[in-house]
Every structure is written in structure tokens, then in C-alpha cells.
Amino acid sequence: MNGAESLVHSLLKSGVTTCFTNPGTSEMHFVAALDRIPGIHCVLGLFEGVVTGAADGYARMAGKPAATLLHCGPGLANGLANLHNARRAATPVVNIVGDQATYHRPLDAPLTADTEGWARGVGGWVRTATDVKTVGADAAAAVQAAMIAPGQVATLILPSDTSWNDGGIVAEALPRLPTPTAAPAQIEEAAAILRRGGDGIVLLLGGVALHEKGLALAHRIQSATGCRVIAQGSNARMARGQGRLAVERVPYVVDVAVKAMAGTKQLILAGARKPVTFFAYPNKPQSSIPDDAEIHVLARPEQDSTEALERLADMLGCPKVAAPDNGSRPEIGRGALTPEAVAATVGALMPDGTVIADESVSFGRGFFANTKAAAQHDWLNVTGGAIGGGMPMATGAAIGAPGRRVINLQADGSAMYTVQSLWTQAREKLDVTTVLLSNRKYQILLGELANVGANPGRTALDMMDLGNPDIDWPRLAGSMGVEAARTDNAEGFADLLRQSLKQSGPFLIELLI
Ligand SMILES: Cc1ncc(C[n+]2csc(CCOP(=O)(O)OP(=O)(O)O)c2C)c(N)n1
């Protein structure tokens, strides 16, 4: 058995069944091993940002990591932005990077780079395999490391001789390390604040606290104490729709966020961090939370926040409550393609169990209110602010959640970063509906110009304009095997969305907004 074969067998023993890849020469033995050993679904991405973003989306839905397979330092570098997004989402990823043979590295051949250094920025676990005999054990350790709560990118660098040499040994799965629980004092402190009551108590949820069980517990606590419940600005995965507590997110725009969080006196963090603004702006605050607010940590992101919410609810004696009533399903939108009309149509038509991959950027800010009473769904955000995450995330989510429709709410500028995702969706016949929000601008940056106090001229405005030439999305998608159509009104959108939901495979709807 060679090293590559021991690696594949060991990944399988540790429960890894999907590999997103864009290989090169140094990965050929790994690829050949995948041929000989059944059990791993291999998915080709035509750019490493697709590979890494898909691994992120996959694990958010599957609850376990996929492997990537990338080519040397430069292949990793191409995938770094979406590994950064995965790091911010605390997604487990087993990031495998083939590299120069150990004895070839000193020759400084063209693709030789600081692979370890580049990997270190996106995850706390980086290892370079040194011996064929321990490659299997390295793989098991990488899976274990990726799953350390709350989840992380674990990079295993694989010099090609450790792949092709004989003498590989298959490693058994390592035990999953337990998720630390909150200390009693953390629960007591939060309970004391909630018991005392009064205005301005805010429970801020992040991480797994936004999954179904955490939200139900937050609903119990809110019903019993009257505290406000809100979510972090961007989240890996949030359970939403009928019967689930509808929570807003801390807004992106600083002034709007400051207004939304005004009056916060006691901020209780459950798997969340204290909100900070994306950027500093001249004469604006760096956090939306008032300076005099007190911060209490019910559960740190790496602690089990659901269990902490449960202990808190029990300590407070919060009675069981009926599931929240979010009202009736929205009606489909009519007329112009306003954010509200688009959101209402998505909310009206999405089937039960839909996964929303949200990279709607500036157009999507009203989407939450109009989808809270939709069928039950999960909402995934691009978490690290690195655009180009949406389409790969949708692609990976469709593989991680088979049988569920993925709707990708996708701004056009961000889409162009990783547009090759459409090709993978077509090849894998994935049930992804891309709602392409075509404003032909970097709209958000126009707002940012004003926020930083800049006075734009012609050149500055040209840098935010995606027209000239206009991108022909139906033709672009069609060229990659994805059926597509365009509309400029809400009725047309509803027709196309219905059509896409009825058929299997990917579909792209360009909305001229
Ligand atoms: C990797 C990366 N590159 C550049 C940026 C800067 N950036 C933020 S938003 C944006 C434009 C987004 O445009 P689009 O996706 O069309 O959304 P819109 O603003 O039109 O809603 C850019 C270039 C970024 N956040 N991440």
C-alpha cells in the first residue's frame, strides 16, 4: 500500500466521504488512489476558491468535514479567501495540499512556496507529512483537529514522495474531542442578569445556538424573561421559517447597527462575540454596542452554547412554550423587483427544507423580515466578508444536504469571483437555483464611498460599475451547462422560480434589479 492509499483509507475510516479537488502533478497518486478505493465522492472545481468554498458549504450542512485536494502553495493560495470564510464560520475542513517531494524541495523548483506559512493564517492545525508510514495517522489527526469545537480548517501538506512510497499504514479514526461546556459561574451570571430584569437585556446568539434546538431554548428564555434575542451579523447556519423563533441579525451598516443596538445595557453572549463594525470609519464608533453596556459571556464560541442555553433556561425555571407563530406565508411579490418583492417571492415559493446560500450583499438587507414565515429552511451567510463565497457555498451545501433545494441569493459582482461553480453544479446535477441579483454595480461600495467621506469622481465611479460591457448571465450560465433565463419583474421571477423548483438540476435566474 502506498501513502496515498493509506490516506484515502484513513479518511474513510474517519468518516470523510467527499473530496473537493483541483489537482496537479504532485497529487496524481492521491487521485489514482481515489480511483482504486471506492467510497469517496470526488468533485472537481475549476478554481480553488470553488473547491474551498464548497468544502465550507458542505460541512455546514453535513455536520462533518469534506476533504479538499489542492495543488502546492499557489493552489492553496487561490483557495485562501474561502478558507478564511470557513475559518470565520468555524467550519471543519480537512484541507489537503499536495506539495513538492521532500528531496525536491531544496531545489526550489517553480511551484515551491511557503505552503505551511500560507496555511497557518486560516487554521490552527497545520502539519506536513514526513514519512509514508505516518500519512494515515496524519489524516486521522487532521479529521480530529478539524472537528475540535467549534470547528476549524486543518491543513495536511503532503509531499509527493510520502504519497507514492510504499509502506502506508491505515489509521483508525481518533475519538472526537468533547466540546467544552460553560462554567457554572457563566450560567449563574447570565441567570442573575435575567432574573433582575429591566430594560436593555440582549441575548446575542452565534454558532450552533442558531440551530433549531438553540433557537427553541432562546424562545423559552425570551418568553419567560422578556429579553431581546438577536443574532450575529453573519452566521454559518441559522434555522428559520415557520415555528422557529424569528431573530434579526446585527445590521452591517454602522449607523443602522448603532440604532438597532441602542439601549443595550446588558449583552449576554451565547456562542457569539461582541459585535464590531466591519471597518473603522472616520468619526464613527467601532462597535454598535453602547460603550456603557455590560458584557456577559454565557458561552464562548468554542463552548457548547446550546447546552449553556438549556442550563440557563432550567436555572431560570422557564416554562416550556408553544412554537412561535411567525404569521402566514408571504404572498408572491408583484410589479417591480424591489428587495421586498424578491424576498416575498422566495418566501412564498421555497419548499420545506430549502437551504439559502446568501451572498446578496446590498440588495439582501430586507430579506429576513419577508422570509420569517416561509417554510422551514436553513440560512447560510458568507461569514468572513471575502466575497466570492456564495456560489461555491451553494454548490457544497447541495452535496452536503442531498434532497434539499438550495437557493443561492447571489449578487453579481461577487458571483464573478467564483463563477466556475456553475460548471460544477451542472456536472454534479445539483438542485441549486441561483437568483442572480444583477445591478451591474459594486453597489455596496458606492455607500462605502460616502461612509468614509470620499468625494468620488469619474475614475472612482468607474471602479464600481460592472456595465460596459454588461455580463450576459443566461449565456454565461448556458455555456457551463446551466439552464438560465432573465426577467425584470416580480411576476416573471415567480414563474421562473416555480419552474426551477419543479425540475431537478441547477437553474439560474438573472434578475435585472
Ligand atoms: C475577496 C474580496 N475582494 C474584494 C472585496 C471588496 N468588496 C466588498 S463588496 C464588493 C462589491 C460587491 O458587489 P456585488 O457582489 O455586485 O454586490 P452589490 O454591492 O452590488 O450589492 C467588493 C469588491 C471583498 N469584500 N472581498
Coordinates of C-alpha atoms and ligand atoms in Angstrom, one line a residue:
M1 CA 0.0 0.0 0.0
N2 CA 1.4 3.4 -0.9
G3 CA 1.0 6.5 1.2
A4 CA -1.9 7.9 -0.9
E5 CA -3.9 4.7 -0.5
S6 CA -3.3 4.7 3.3
L7 CA -4.5 8.3 3.3
V8 CA -7.7 7.6 1.5
H9 CA -8.5 4.5 3.6
S10 CA -7.8 6.5 6.8
L11 CA -10.0 9.4 5.6
L12 CA -12.8 6.9 5.0
K13 CA -12.3 5.3 8.5
S14 CA -12.7 8.8 9.9
G15 CA -16.0 9.4 8.1
V16 CA -14.8 11.6 5.3
T17 CA -16.7 10.7 2.2
T18 CA -16.4 13.8 -0.1
C19 CA -13.4 15.4 -1.6
F20 CA -13.5 18.7 -3.5
T21 CA -10.5 18.9 -5.7
N22 CA -8.4 20.7 -8.2
P23 CA -5.3 18.5 -8.5
G24 CA -1.9 18.8 -10.2
T25 CA 1.2 16.6 -10.7
S26 CA 2.0 16.3 -7.0
E27 CA -1.5 14.9 -6.3
M28 CA -1.6 12.3 -9.0
H29 CA -1.0 9.4 -6.6
F30 CA -3.8 10.6 -4.4
V31 CA -6.1 10.9 -7.4
A32 CA -5.2 7.4 -8.6
A33 CA -5.8 6.0 -5.1
L34 CA -9.3 7.6 -5.2
D35 CA -9.8 5.6 -8.3
R36 CA -8.9 2.3 -6.7
I37 CA -10.7 2.7 -3.4
P38 CA -14.4 3.2 -3.6
G39 CA -16.3 5.4 -1.0
I40 CA -15.2 8.9 -1.6
H41 CA -17.3 11.2 -3.8
C42 CA -14.8 13.3 -5.8
V43 CA -16.0 16.7 -7.0
L44 CA -13.9 18.8 -9.5
G45 CA -13.8 22.5 -9.1
L46 CA -12.3 24.6 -11.8
F47 CA -10.7 27.1 -9.4
E48 CA -9.5 26.5 -5.9
G49 CA -11.9 29.2 -4.5
V50 CA -14.7 26.9 -5.7
V51 CA -13.1 23.9 -4.0
T52 CA -12.6 25.5 -0.6
G53 CA -15.9 27.4 -0.6
A54 CA -17.7 24.1 -1.5
A55 CA -15.9 22.3 1.3
D56 CA -17.2 25.1 3.7
G57 CA -20.8 24.8 2.4
Y58 CA -20.7 21.0 2.5
A59 CA -19.7 20.8 6.1
R60 CA -22.1 23.4 7.3
M61 CA -24.9 21.1 6.1
A62 CA -23.4 17.7 6.6
G63 CA -22.1 18.4 10.1
K64 CA -18.8 16.7 9.2
P65 CA -15.8 17.8 7.1
A66 CA -15.1 17.2 3.5
A67 CA -11.5 16.9 2.3
T68 CA -10.1 19.3 -0.2
L69 CA -7.2 18.4 -2.5
L70 CA -5.2 21.4 -3.7
H71 CA -2.0 21.8 -5.7
C72 CA 1.0 23.2 -3.9
G73 CA 1.3 26.6 -2.3
P74 CA -0.2 28.5 -5.2
G75 CA -3.2 26.2 -5.4
L76 CA -3.7 26.8 -1.7
A77 CA -3.3 30.5 -2.2
N78 CA -6.1 30.6 -4.8
G79 CA -8.3 28.9 -2.2
L80 CA -7.4 31.0 0.8
A81 CA -10.2 33.6 0.7
N82 CA -12.9 30.9 1.1
L83 CA -10.8 29.1 3.7
H84 CA -10.8 32.4 5.5
N85 CA -14.6 32.5 5.2
A86 CA -14.7 28.9 6.5
R87 CA -12.5 29.9 9.5
R88 CA -14.9 32.7 10.3
A89 CA -17.8 30.2 10.1
A90 CA -15.8 27.8 12.3
T91 CA -16.4 25.1 9.6
P92 CA -14.5 21.9 9.9
V93 CA -12.4 21.4 6.7
V94 CA -9.7 18.8 6.1
N95 CA -7.6 20.8 3.8
I96 CA -5.1 18.6 1.9
V97 CA -2.4 20.2 -0.1
G98 CA -0.1 18.1 -2.3
D99 CA 3.4 19.5 -2.5
Q100 CA 7.0 19.0 -3.8
A101 CA 8.7 15.7 -2.8
T102 CA 10.7 16.1 0.4
Y103 CA 14.0 15.7 -1.5
H104 CA 12.9 18.1 -4.4
R105 CA 12.1 21.0 -2.1
P106 CA 15.7 22.1 -1.6
L107 CA 16.0 22.6 -5.4
D108 CA 13.5 25.5 -5.2
A109 CA 11.5 24.4 -8.3
P110 CA 9.0 26.9 -9.7
L111 CA 5.9 25.8 -7.6
T112 CA 7.9 25.7 -4.4
A113 CA 6.4 28.1 -1.9
D114 CA 5.8 28.7 1.8
T115 CA 2.8 26.3 1.8
E116 CA 2.8 26.0 5.6
G117 CA 3.0 29.7 6.1
W118 CA 0.0 30.3 3.8
A119 CA -2.0 27.6 5.6
R120 CA -1.3 28.9 9.0
G121 CA -3.4 32.0 8.5
V122 CA -6.6 30.1 8.1
G123 CA -6.4 27.4 10.7
G124 CA -4.8 26.4 14.0
W125 CA -3.7 22.9 12.8
V126 CA -1.1 22.6 10.1
R127 CA 1.1 19.5 9.5
T128 CA 3.4 18.4 6.7
A129 CA 3.7 14.7 6.3
T130 CA 7.2 13.5 6.6
D131 CA 7.1 9.7 6.2
V132 CA 4.9 7.3 4.3
K133 CA 4.3 5.2 7.4
T134 CA 2.6 8.0 9.3
V135 CA 0.5 9.6 6.5
G136 CA -2.6 7.6 7.6
A137 CA -2.1 8.7 11.2
D138 CA -1.7 12.3 9.9
A139 CA -5.1 12.0 8.1
A140 CA -6.9 10.8 11.2
A141 CA -5.3 13.6 13.2
A142 CA -6.4 16.1 10.7
V143 CA -10.0 15.0 10.8
Q144 CA -9.9 15.0 14.6
A145 CA -8.4 18.5 14.6
A146 CA -11.0 19.8 12.1
M147 CA -13.8 18.7 14.4
I148 CA -12.4 20.4 17.6
A149 CA -15.2 22.7 18.7
P150 CA -16.4 24.9 17.2
G151 CA -14.7 23.5 14.1
Q152 CA -11.6 24.6 12.1
V153 CA -9.6 24.3 8.9
A154 CA -7.0 21.6 9.4
T155 CA -4.3 21.5 6.7
L156 CA -2.3 18.4 5.9
I157 CA 0.5 19.1 3.4
L158 CA 1.5 16.0 1.5
P159 CA 4.9 15.9 -0.2
S160 CA 4.5 13.7 -3.2
D161 CA 7.0 11.1 -2.1
T162 CA 5.0 10.4 1.1
S163 CA 2.1 9.6 -1.3
W164 CA 3.9 7.4 -3.8
N165 CA 6.3 5.5 -1.5
D166 CA 5.2 2.0 -0.4
G167 CA 4.6 1.3 3.3
G168 CA 1.4 3.2 4.0
I169 CA -0.4 2.2 7.2
V170 CA -4.2 2.8 7.6
A171 CA -5.1 4.6 10.8
E172 CA -8.3 4.1 12.7
A173 CA -10.5 7.2 13.5
L174 CA -9.4 9.1 16.5
P175 CA -12.1 9.9 19.1
R176 CA -14.0 13.1 18.7
L177 CA -12.8 15.5 21.4
P178 CA -15.5 16.6 23.7
T179 CA -16.9 20.2 23.4
P180 CA -16.1 22.2 26.5
T181 CA -19.1 23.3 28.5
A182 CA -19.7 26.7 30.1
A183 CA -18.5 27.0 33.7
P184 CA -21.3 27.2 36.3
A185 CA -20.3 30.8 37.0
Q186 CA -21.1 31.8 33.4
I187 CA -24.6 30.4 33.7
E188 CA -25.2 31.9 37.1
E189 CA -24.1 35.4 35.9
A190 CA -26.5 35.3 33.0
A191 CA -29.3 34.0 35.1
A192 CA -28.7 36.8 37.7
I193 CA -29.0 39.4 35.0
L194 CA -32.2 37.9 33.5
R195 CA -33.7 37.4 37.0
R196 CA -33.1 41.1 37.9
G197 CA -34.8 42.0 34.6
G198 CA -35.3 45.6 33.4
D199 CA -34.8 47.2 30.0
G200 CA -31.9 46.6 27.6
I201 CA -31.1 42.9 28.2
V202 CA -30.0 41.4 24.9
L203 CA -29.2 37.8 24.3
L204 CA -26.8 37.6 21.3
L205 CA -26.7 34.2 19.5
G206 CA -23.9 32.8 17.3
G207 CA -22.7 29.4 16.1
V208 CA -24.8 26.4 17.0
A209 CA -27.0 28.4 19.3
L210 CA -28.7 29.4 16.0
H211 CA -29.6 25.8 15.1
E212 CA -33.1 24.5 15.8
K213 CA -32.6 23.5 19.4
G214 CA -30.7 26.6 20.5
L215 CA -33.4 28.9 19.0
A216 CA -36.1 26.9 20.8
L217 CA -34.3 27.4 24.1
A218 CA -33.8 31.1 23.3
H219 CA -37.5 31.3 22.7
R220 CA -38.2 29.8 26.1
I221 CA -35.9 32.3 27.8
Q222 CA -37.3 35.2 25.9
S223 CA -40.9 34.2 26.7
A224 CA -40.1 33.9 30.4
T225 CA -37.9 37.0 30.8
G226 CA -38.8 39.4 28.1
C227 CA -35.2 39.8 27.0
R228 CA -34.4 40.7 23.4
V229 CA -32.8 38.0 21.2
I230 CA -30.7 38.8 18.2
A231 CA -28.1 37.0 16.0
Q232 CA -24.6 38.0 14.9
G233 CA -24.3 39.8 11.6
S234 CA -23.3 36.8 9.6
N235 CA -23.7 33.2 10.6
A236 CA -22.6 29.8 9.4
R237 CA -26.1 28.3 9.6
M238 CA -29.3 29.6 11.0
A239 CA -32.6 27.6 11.3
R240 CA -35.5 29.8 10.1
G241 CA -39.1 29.7 9.0
Q242 CA -42.4 28.6 10.4
G243 CA -42.3 27.5 14.1
R244 CA -38.9 28.9 14.7
L245 CA -38.0 32.0 16.7
A246 CA -37.5 34.8 14.1
V247 CA -34.4 36.7 15.1
E248 CA -32.9 39.6 13.3
R249 CA -29.2 40.0 12.7
V250 CA -27.0 42.9 13.9
P251 CA -27.1 45.1 10.7
Y252 CA -24.0 45.7 8.5
V253 CA -24.3 49.5 8.0
V254 CA -22.7 51.2 11.1
D255 CA -25.4 53.8 11.6
V256 CA -28.2 51.3 11.2
A257 CA -26.4 48.9 13.6
V258 CA -25.9 51.6 16.2
K259 CA -29.6 52.5 16.0
A260 CA -30.6 48.8 16.2
M261 CA -28.5 48.1 19.3
A262 CA -29.1 51.4 21.1
G263 CA -30.4 50.9 24.5
T264 CA -28.5 47.7 25.1
K265 CA -27.4 47.7 28.8
Q266 CA -26.6 44.0 29.4
L267 CA -25.3 42.0 26.5
I268 CA -25.3 38.2 27.0
L269 CA -23.2 36.3 24.5
A270 CA -24.2 32.8 23.6
G271 CA -21.6 31.4 21.1
A272 CA -21.2 34.9 19.8
R273 CA -18.6 37.7 20.1
K274 CA -19.2 41.3 20.9
P275 CA -20.2 42.9 17.6
V276 CA -17.6 45.2 15.9
T277 CA -18.1 47.1 12.7
F278 CA -16.6 45.6 9.5
F279 CA -14.3 48.6 9.2
A280 CA -13.3 51.8 11.0
Y281 CA -14.9 54.9 9.5
P282 CA -13.9 58.5 10.3
N283 CA -15.9 59.7 13.3
K284 CA -18.0 56.6 13.7
P285 CA -17.9 54.0 16.5
Q286 CA -16.2 50.7 16.2
S287 CA -19.0 48.7 17.8
S288 CA -22.7 49.1 17.6
I289 CA -23.0 48.2 21.3
P290 CA -23.1 51.3 23.5
D291 CA -19.9 51.9 25.4
D292 CA -21.5 51.6 28.8
A293 CA -23.2 48.2 28.2
E294 CA -22.0 45.3 30.3
I295 CA -20.9 42.2 28.5
H296 CA -21.6 38.7 29.9
V297 CA -20.3 35.5 28.4
L298 CA -22.9 32.7 28.7
A299 CA -20.9 30.5 26.3
R300 CA -17.7 31.2 24.4
P301 CA -17.8 30.2 20.7
E302 CA -15.8 27.0 21.4
Q303 CA -18.1 26.1 24.3
D304 CA -21.4 24.2 23.9
S305 CA -23.8 27.2 23.7
T306 CA -26.9 25.0 23.2
E307 CA -26.2 23.2 26.4
A308 CA -25.5 26.5 28.2
L309 CA -28.8 27.9 27.0
E310 CA -30.5 24.7 28.3
R311 CA -28.9 25.1 31.7
L312 CA -29.8 28.8 31.8
A313 CA -33.5 28.0 30.9
D314 CA -33.6 25.4 33.6
M315 CA -31.9 27.6 36.2
L316 CA -34.5 30.3 35.5
G317 CA -37.3 27.8 35.5
C318 CA -38.5 29.0 32.1
P319 CA -41.7 27.0 31.3
K320 CA -42.0 25.1 28.0
V321 CA -43.7 27.2 25.4
A322 CA -45.6 26.6 22.1
A323 CA -43.5 27.1 19.0
P324 CA -43.5 30.7 17.8
D325 CA -46.2 31.8 15.3
N326 CA -44.5 33.9 12.6
G327 CA -47.7 34.5 10.8
S328 CA -48.8 33.2 7.4
R329 CA -46.5 32.6 4.5
P330 CA -45.7 35.7 2.4
E331 CA -47.6 36.2 -0.8
I332 CA -45.5 36.4 -4.0
G333 CA -44.3 39.9 -4.9
R334 CA -45.8 41.9 -7.7
G335 CA -44.5 44.6 -10.1
A336 CA -41.0 46.0 -9.7
L337 CA -38.1 43.8 -8.4
T338 CA -37.7 45.6 -5.1
P339 CA -35.8 43.7 -2.3
E340 CA -39.2 43.2 -0.6
A341 CA -40.9 41.7 -3.7
V342 CA -37.9 39.4 -4.4
A343 CA -37.8 38.3 -0.7
A344 CA -41.6 37.8 -0.6
T345 CA -41.5 35.6 -3.7
V346 CA -38.6 33.5 -2.3
G347 CA -40.5 33.3 1.0
A348 CA -43.7 32.3 -0.7
L349 CA -42.3 29.6 -3.0
M350 CA -39.4 28.0 -1.2
P351 CA -40.1 24.3 -0.4
D352 CA -39.8 22.9 3.1
G353 CA -36.1 22.2 3.9
T354 CA -34.7 24.7 1.5
V355 CA -31.1 25.8 2.1
I356 CA -30.5 29.5 1.4
A357 CA -26.9 30.4 0.4
D358 CA -26.9 34.1 0.9
E359 CA -24.4 36.4 -0.8
S360 CA -26.9 39.0 -1.7
V361 CA -24.7 41.9 -0.4
S362 CA -26.5 45.2 -0.6
F363 CA -29.8 44.0 -2.1
G364 CA -30.5 41.4 0.6
R365 CA -30.8 43.6 3.7
G366 CA -34.6 43.3 3.8
F367 CA -34.7 39.5 3.1
F368 CA -35.1 38.3 6.7
A369 CA -38.4 40.1 7.5
N370 CA -40.1 38.7 4.4
T371 CA -38.9 35.1 4.9
K372 CA -39.5 34.5 8.6
A373 CA -42.9 32.9 7.9
A374 CA -41.7 30.8 4.9
A375 CA -41.4 27.1 5.0
Q376 CA -38.7 25.8 7.4
H377 CA -35.2 26.4 5.9
D378 CA -31.6 27.0 6.8
W379 CA -29.8 30.2 6.1
L380 CA -26.1 30.3 5.4
N381 CA -24.1 33.6 5.2
V382 CA -20.7 34.3 3.8
T383 CA -19.1 34.8 7.2
G384 CA -15.7 36.3 6.6
G385 CA -16.5 39.2 4.3
A386 CA -14.5 37.8 1.5
I387 CA -16.8 37.9 -1.5
G388 CA -16.9 35.0 -3.9
G389 CA -18.1 32.6 -1.2
G390 CA -21.8 32.3 -2.2
M391 CA -21.7 30.2 -5.3
P392 CA -19.2 27.7 -4.0
M393 CA -21.1 27.5 -0.7
A394 CA -24.3 26.8 -2.5
T395 CA -22.5 24.1 -4.5
G396 CA -21.1 22.4 -1.4
A397 CA -24.3 22.7 0.5
A398 CA -26.2 20.9 -2.2
I399 CA -23.9 18.0 -1.9
G400 CA -23.9 18.1 1.9
A401 CA -27.7 18.2 2.0
P402 CA -28.9 15.8 -0.7
G403 CA -32.6 16.0 -1.5
R404 CA -32.9 19.6 -0.3
R405 CA -33.2 22.5 -2.7
V406 CA -30.5 25.2 -2.5
I407 CA -31.5 28.8 -3.4
N408 CA -28.4 31.0 -3.8
L409 CA -29.2 34.7 -3.4
Q410 CA -26.3 36.0 -5.3
A411 CA -25.0 39.5 -6.0
D412 CA -23.5 39.8 -9.5
G413 CA -20.1 41.3 -8.6
S414 CA -19.4 38.6 -6.0
A415 CA -20.6 35.9 -8.4
M416 CA -17.9 36.8 -10.9
Y417 CA -15.2 35.7 -8.4
T418 CA -16.1 32.1 -8.4
V419 CA -18.5 31.7 -11.4
Q420 CA -16.9 28.4 -12.3
S421 CA -19.1 27.0 -9.5
L422 CA -21.9 26.8 -12.1
W423 CA -19.9 24.2 -14.1
T424 CA -19.6 22.0 -11.1
Q425 CA -23.3 22.4 -10.3
A426 CA -24.1 21.3 -13.9
R427 CA -21.7 18.4 -13.9
E428 CA -22.9 17.1 -10.5
K429 CA -26.6 17.8 -11.4
L430 CA -27.1 19.7 -8.2
D431 CA -30.5 21.2 -7.3
V432 CA -29.3 24.8 -7.0
T433 CA -31.4 27.7 -8.1
T434 CA -29.2 30.8 -8.4
V435 CA -31.1 34.1 -8.1
L436 CA -28.6 36.3 -9.7
L437 CA -29.1 39.9 -8.5
S438 CA -27.9 41.9 -11.5
N439 CA -27.5 45.5 -10.6
R440 CA -24.3 45.6 -12.7
K441 CA -22.6 47.6 -10.0
Y442 CA -20.5 47.2 -6.9
Q443 CA -23.4 48.9 -5.2
I444 CA -22.3 48.5 -1.6
L445 CA -19.0 50.3 -2.4
L446 CA -20.9 53.3 -3.5
G447 CA -22.4 53.5 0.0
E448 CA -18.9 53.0 1.5
L449 CA -17.5 55.9 -0.5
A450 CA -19.9 58.2 1.3
N451 CA -19.2 56.5 4.7
V452 CA -15.5 57.1 4.5
G453 CA -16.2 60.7 3.5
A454 CA -14.7 60.4 0.0
N455 CA -15.8 62.6 -2.9
P456 CA -15.9 60.3 -5.9
G457 CA -15.0 61.4 -9.4
R458 CA -15.3 59.6 -12.7
T459 CA -12.5 57.2 -12.2
A460 CA -13.7 56.2 -8.7
L461 CA -17.3 55.6 -10.0
D462 CA -16.0 53.6 -13.0
M463 CA -14.3 51.2 -10.5
M464 CA -17.7 50.4 -9.1
D465 CA -19.5 49.9 -12.4
L466 CA -19.9 46.4 -13.9
G467 CA -21.7 47.6 -17.1
N468 CA -19.7 48.3 -20.2
P469 CA -19.8 45.6 -21.2
D470 CA -22.9 44.1 -19.4
I471 CA -22.4 40.5 -18.4
D472 CA -24.9 38.2 -20.3
W473 CA -25.7 35.8 -17.4
P474 CA -28.1 33.4 -19.3
R475 CA -25.4 32.9 -22.0
L476 CA -22.6 32.6 -19.4
A477 CA -24.5 30.1 -17.3
G478 CA -25.7 28.2 -20.5
S479 CA -22.1 27.9 -21.6
M480 CA -21.4 26.0 -18.4
G481 CA -24.4 23.7 -18.8
V482 CA -26.8 25.6 -16.5
E483 CA -30.2 26.5 -17.8
A484 CA -30.9 30.2 -17.3
A485 CA -33.3 33.0 -18.0
R486 CA -33.7 36.7 -17.3
T487 CA -36.5 38.9 -16.0
D488 CA -37.1 42.4 -14.9
N489 CA -40.4 42.0 -13.0
A490 CA -41.7 40.1 -10.0
E491 CA -44.3 38.1 -11.9
G492 CA -41.6 36.8 -14.3
F493 CA -39.4 36.0 -11.3
A494 CA -42.2 33.9 -9.6
D495 CA -42.7 32.0 -12.9
L496 CA -39.0 31.2 -13.3
L497 CA -38.6 30.3 -9.6
R498 CA -41.6 27.9 -9.8
Q499 CA -40.1 26.4 -13.0
S500 CA -36.7 25.9 -11.4
L501 CA -38.2 24.3 -8.3
K502 CA -40.2 21.8 -10.4
Q503 CA -37.2 20.4 -12.3
S504 CA -34.1 18.8 -11.0
G505 CA -30.6 20.2 -11.5
P506 CA -29.3 23.7 -11.5
F507 CA -31.0 26.8 -12.8
L508 CA -30.0 30.5 -12.9
I509 CA -32.5 33.4 -12.9
E510 CA -31.0 36.7 -13.7
L511 CA -33.0 39.5 -12.0
L512 CA -32.4 42.9 -13.6
I513 CA -32.7 44.9 -10.4
Ligands
LIG1 C1 -12.2 39.0 -1.6 C2 -12.8 40.3 -1.6 N1 -12.4 41.2 -2.5 C3 -12.9 42.5 -2.5 C4 -13.8 42.8 -1.6 C5 -14.3 44.3 -1.5 N2 -15.8 44.3 -1.9 C6 -16.7 44.3 -1.0 S1 -18.2 44.3 -1.6 C7 -17.6 44.4 -3.1 C8 -18.6 44.5 -4.3 C9 -19.8 43.7 -4.2 O1 -20.5 43.8 -5.4 P1 -21.7 42.9 -5.6 O2 -21.4 41.5 -5.3 O3 -22.2 43.1 -7.0 O4 -22.9 43.4 -4.6 P2 -23.6 44.8 -4.5 O5 -22.6 45.6 -3.8 O6 -23.8 45.3 -5.9 O7 -24.8 44.5 -3.7 C10 -16.3 44.4 -3.2 C11 -15.4 44.4 -4.4 C12 -14.2 41.9 -0.6 N3 -15.0 42.2 0.4 N4 -13.7 40.6 -0.6

